[in-house]
Amino acid sequence: ILNVEQSPQSLHVQEGDSTNFTCSFPSSNFYALHWYRWETAKSPEALFVMTLNGDEKKKGRISATLNTKEGYSYLYIKGSQPEDSATYLCAFPPSGTYKYIFGTGTRLKVLA
Amino acid sequence: GAGVSQSPSNKVTEKGKDVELRCDPISGHTALYWYRQSLGQGLEFLIYFQGNSAPDKSGLPSDRFSAERTGGSVSTLTIQRTQQEDSAVYLCASSKKGTSGANEQFFGPGTRLTVL
């Protein structure tokens, strides 16, 4: 059974702190790894689609790295702001299939 | 531009009743996905459409669940004889193509289904 795990499950940080969390996925038959941000009462929003080992992507204060050989991706947020409060999901489509497997997410709360 | 829309946004129903959930994908997106999130769980894949075809229905949790897509656009997820365990947020997403796992998905706001 293919599994995608995220840690930690939840996280509280102070405004201005930098933080990071992890997504672990099966390293065999890798095709892509997706990160989404899901704010309360809104739709999940795509952050990154990562396909290459060693890839690093950045969007503003948020960046992500990818290690396909060991099966993990890190998401980093620099200088967290209250508006970063959301659940961050990663998703893994095994071998480029359409059956995306989502992790349970990391719930981030940034305290002002 | 218009994003993915879903209706209704909330649905409360009694156990045993049938419900229909609707998804309008982004125009031109050929791939459409249905997911659900039950309380405390991650997003669970239900079904995928490429055009009007669903190549794999094995993600549907039981034969009470069915889905169709017409005209390569609107999709309807139907749950017959609802049970309390069907209570969840049902999310729809679309992407330009589905055969590549590298296309980002655009999600709708979801339908919160509560079965009493």
XYZ file of C-alpha atoms in Angstrom:
228
model
C 0.000 0.000 0.000
C 1.464 3.329 -1.051
C 1.525 5.897 1.702
C 2.317 9.583 1.901
C 3.188 10.883 5.346
C 3.511 14.423 6.566
C 5.030 15.721 9.747
C 4.379 17.360 12.021
C 0.591 17.087 12.065
C 0.281 20.593 13.460
C 2.556 23.450 14.285
C 2.233 26.783 16.071
C 4.904 29.400 15.409
C 5.303 33.061 16.250
C 5.076 35.701 13.562
C 8.515 36.188 12.034
C 9.749 32.671 12.790
C 10.905 30.449 9.976
C 9.572 26.926 9.846
C 9.654 23.777 7.799
C 7.790 20.528 7.472
C 8.230 17.217 5.743
C 6.459 15.047 3.217
C 7.614 11.433 2.843
C 6.595 9.365 -0.155
C 7.567 6.079 -1.838
C 10.874 6.576 -3.645
C 10.204 3.931 -6.283
C 8.335 4.827 -9.483
C 8.558 8.528 -8.702
C 6.961 10.905 -11.158
C 6.009 14.118 -9.379
C 5.311 15.583 -5.965
C 2.750 18.322 -5.441
C 2.400 20.822 -2.596
C -0.899 22.552 -1.871
C -1.982 25.157 0.667
C -5.501 24.874 2.058
C -6.775 27.835 3.996
C -9.902 27.491 6.077
C -13.090 28.142 4.078
C -11.143 28.268 0.818
C -10.128 25.808 -1.895
C -6.760 24.037 -1.849
C -4.309 26.071 -3.904
C -1.343 24.623 -5.769
C 2.039 25.827 -4.521
C 4.557 23.659 -6.346
C 4.797 20.697 -8.685
C 8.223 19.113 -8.362
C 9.598 16.520 -10.703
C 13.408 16.519 -10.573
C 15.605 15.109 -7.834
C 17.407 17.963 -6.112
C 14.909 20.470 -7.412
C 14.247 23.562 -5.351
C 11.290 25.831 -6.043
C 10.421 29.172 -4.512
C 7.367 31.370 -4.351
C 7.878 34.462 -2.237
C 8.779 33.381 1.290
C 7.872 29.744 0.627
C 10.277 27.257 -0.906
C 10.433 23.509 -1.327
C 13.129 20.929 -1.947
C 12.887 17.425 -3.310
C 14.880 14.230 -2.730
C 13.445 11.476 -4.882
C 16.109 8.899 -3.983
C 15.217 8.917 -0.307
C 11.594 9.871 -0.804
C 11.086 13.180 0.944
C 10.325 16.822 0.287
C 10.674 19.759 2.641
C 8.540 22.875 2.586
C 10.095 25.976 4.145
C 8.428 29.212 5.159
C 10.722 32.117 5.935
C 9.510 34.850 8.282
C 6.051 33.343 8.877
C 3.083 35.701 8.766
C -0.451 35.158 10.148
C -1.730 34.851 6.571
C 0.460 31.760 6.156
C -1.838 29.947 8.589
C -3.274 27.039 6.630
C -3.007 23.297 6.135
C -0.167 22.338 3.814
C -0.770 19.180 1.822
C 1.532 17.134 -0.323
C 0.292 14.744 -3.012
C 2.007 11.961 -4.908
C 0.739 10.498 -8.184
C 2.346 7.028 -8.375
C 4.145 6.526 -11.700
C 2.385 9.490 -13.264
C -1.056 8.039 -12.707
C -4.144 10.011 -11.905
C -4.673 8.360 -8.510
C -3.137 11.072 -6.394
C -2.336 10.040 -2.854
C -2.530 12.929 -0.421
C -0.872 13.203 2.944
C -2.992 14.201 5.936
C -1.359 17.620 5.951
C 0.510 19.865 8.340
C -1.723 22.412 10.017
C 0.236 25.628 10.548
C -0.921 28.381 12.868
C 1.128 31.599 12.890
C 0.535 33.638 16.029
C 0.674 37.435 15.754
C -11.269 33.914 -14.880
C -13.799 31.460 -13.518
C -12.451 28.747 -11.312
C -13.895 25.391 -10.382
C -17.328 25.710 -8.852
C -19.293 23.211 -6.820
C -22.858 23.093 -5.650
C -24.361 22.987 -3.177
C -21.813 24.378 -0.758
C -23.568 22.661 2.134
C -25.978 19.773 2.155
C -27.718 18.287 5.152
C -29.672 15.146 4.482
C -31.281 12.300 6.343
C -29.853 8.825 6.395
C -31.202 6.789 3.493
C -31.803 9.715 1.145
C -30.002 10.161 -2.184
C -27.849 13.240 -2.845
C -26.303 14.752 -5.958
C -23.207 16.903 -5.861
C -22.255 18.989 -8.847
C -18.910 20.177 -10.168
C -18.246 22.718 -12.916
C -14.579 22.499 -13.922
C -12.475 25.194 -15.514
C -13.338 25.521 -19.191
C -10.959 23.519 -21.345
C -9.730 21.254 -18.554
C -10.084 17.694 -19.739
C -9.259 16.015 -16.442
C -11.637 16.083 -13.490
C -11.172 14.521 -10.060
C -13.427 13.884 -7.089
C -12.010 13.613 -3.575
C -13.485 13.551 -0.118
C -12.130 14.516 3.250
C -13.709 12.889 6.249
C -13.131 14.333 9.706
C -9.529 13.866 10.745
C -8.564 12.172 7.508
C -6.542 13.205 4.470
C -7.971 13.799 1.029
C -9.208 10.495 -0.359
C -9.225 9.958 -4.117
C -12.646 8.842 -5.382
C -12.705 8.958 -9.168
C -11.022 10.546 -12.153
C -12.471 11.541 -15.528
C -10.529 12.105 -18.709
C -13.106 13.725 -20.925
C -16.352 11.874 -20.239
C -14.644 8.584 -19.411
C -13.726 7.301 -15.986
C -10.989 4.717 -16.597
C -10.938 3.559 -12.986
C -13.803 3.589 -10.520
C -12.056 1.569 -7.836
C -11.680 4.600 -5.557
C -15.421 4.847 -5.034
C -16.052 3.548 -1.498
C -19.145 1.485 -2.298
C -21.677 0.779 -5.023
C -23.878 3.477 -3.517
C -21.486 5.995 -5.087
C -21.562 6.817 -8.775
C -20.338 9.661 -10.926
C -20.786 10.850 -14.434
C -19.477 13.595 -16.612
C -21.243 14.963 -19.653
C -19.979 17.035 -22.549
C -16.481 16.876 -21.142
C -17.549 19.472 -18.617
C -19.976 19.227 -15.700
C -19.715 16.244 -13.406
C -22.204 14.875 -10.898
C -21.357 12.662 -7.950
C -24.384 10.752 -6.703
C -24.613 9.016 -3.353
C -27.586 6.719 -2.938
C -29.067 5.682 0.408
C -26.692 7.941 2.318
C -25.136 6.719 5.544
C -23.690 8.740 8.401
C -20.176 7.687 7.418
C -20.684 9.499 4.103
C -20.516 12.807 5.981
C -17.458 14.615 4.635
C -16.292 17.490 2.488
C -16.430 16.462 -1.162
C -13.930 18.296 -3.336
C -13.727 18.468 -7.076
C -10.603 19.451 -9.005
C -9.740 19.872 -12.652
C -6.508 20.045 -14.608
C -5.506 20.554 -18.199
C -4.550 16.928 -18.625
C -4.810 13.972 -16.338
C -2.514 11.464 -17.904
C 0.530 13.310 -16.639
C 0.893 13.483 -12.884
C 2.773 16.743 -13.231
C -0.228 18.953 -13.984
C -1.393 21.044 -11.090
C -4.970 20.592 -10.022
C -7.380 23.458 -9.455
C -9.829 22.756 -6.677
C -13.368 23.877 -6.099
C -14.606 25.129 -2.723
C -16.127 21.776 -1.841
C -19.520 20.539 -0.723
C -19.899 19.808 2.972
C -22.254 16.866 3.294
C -23.825 16.062 6.635
C -25.904 12.923 6.972
C -28.110 12.918 10.062
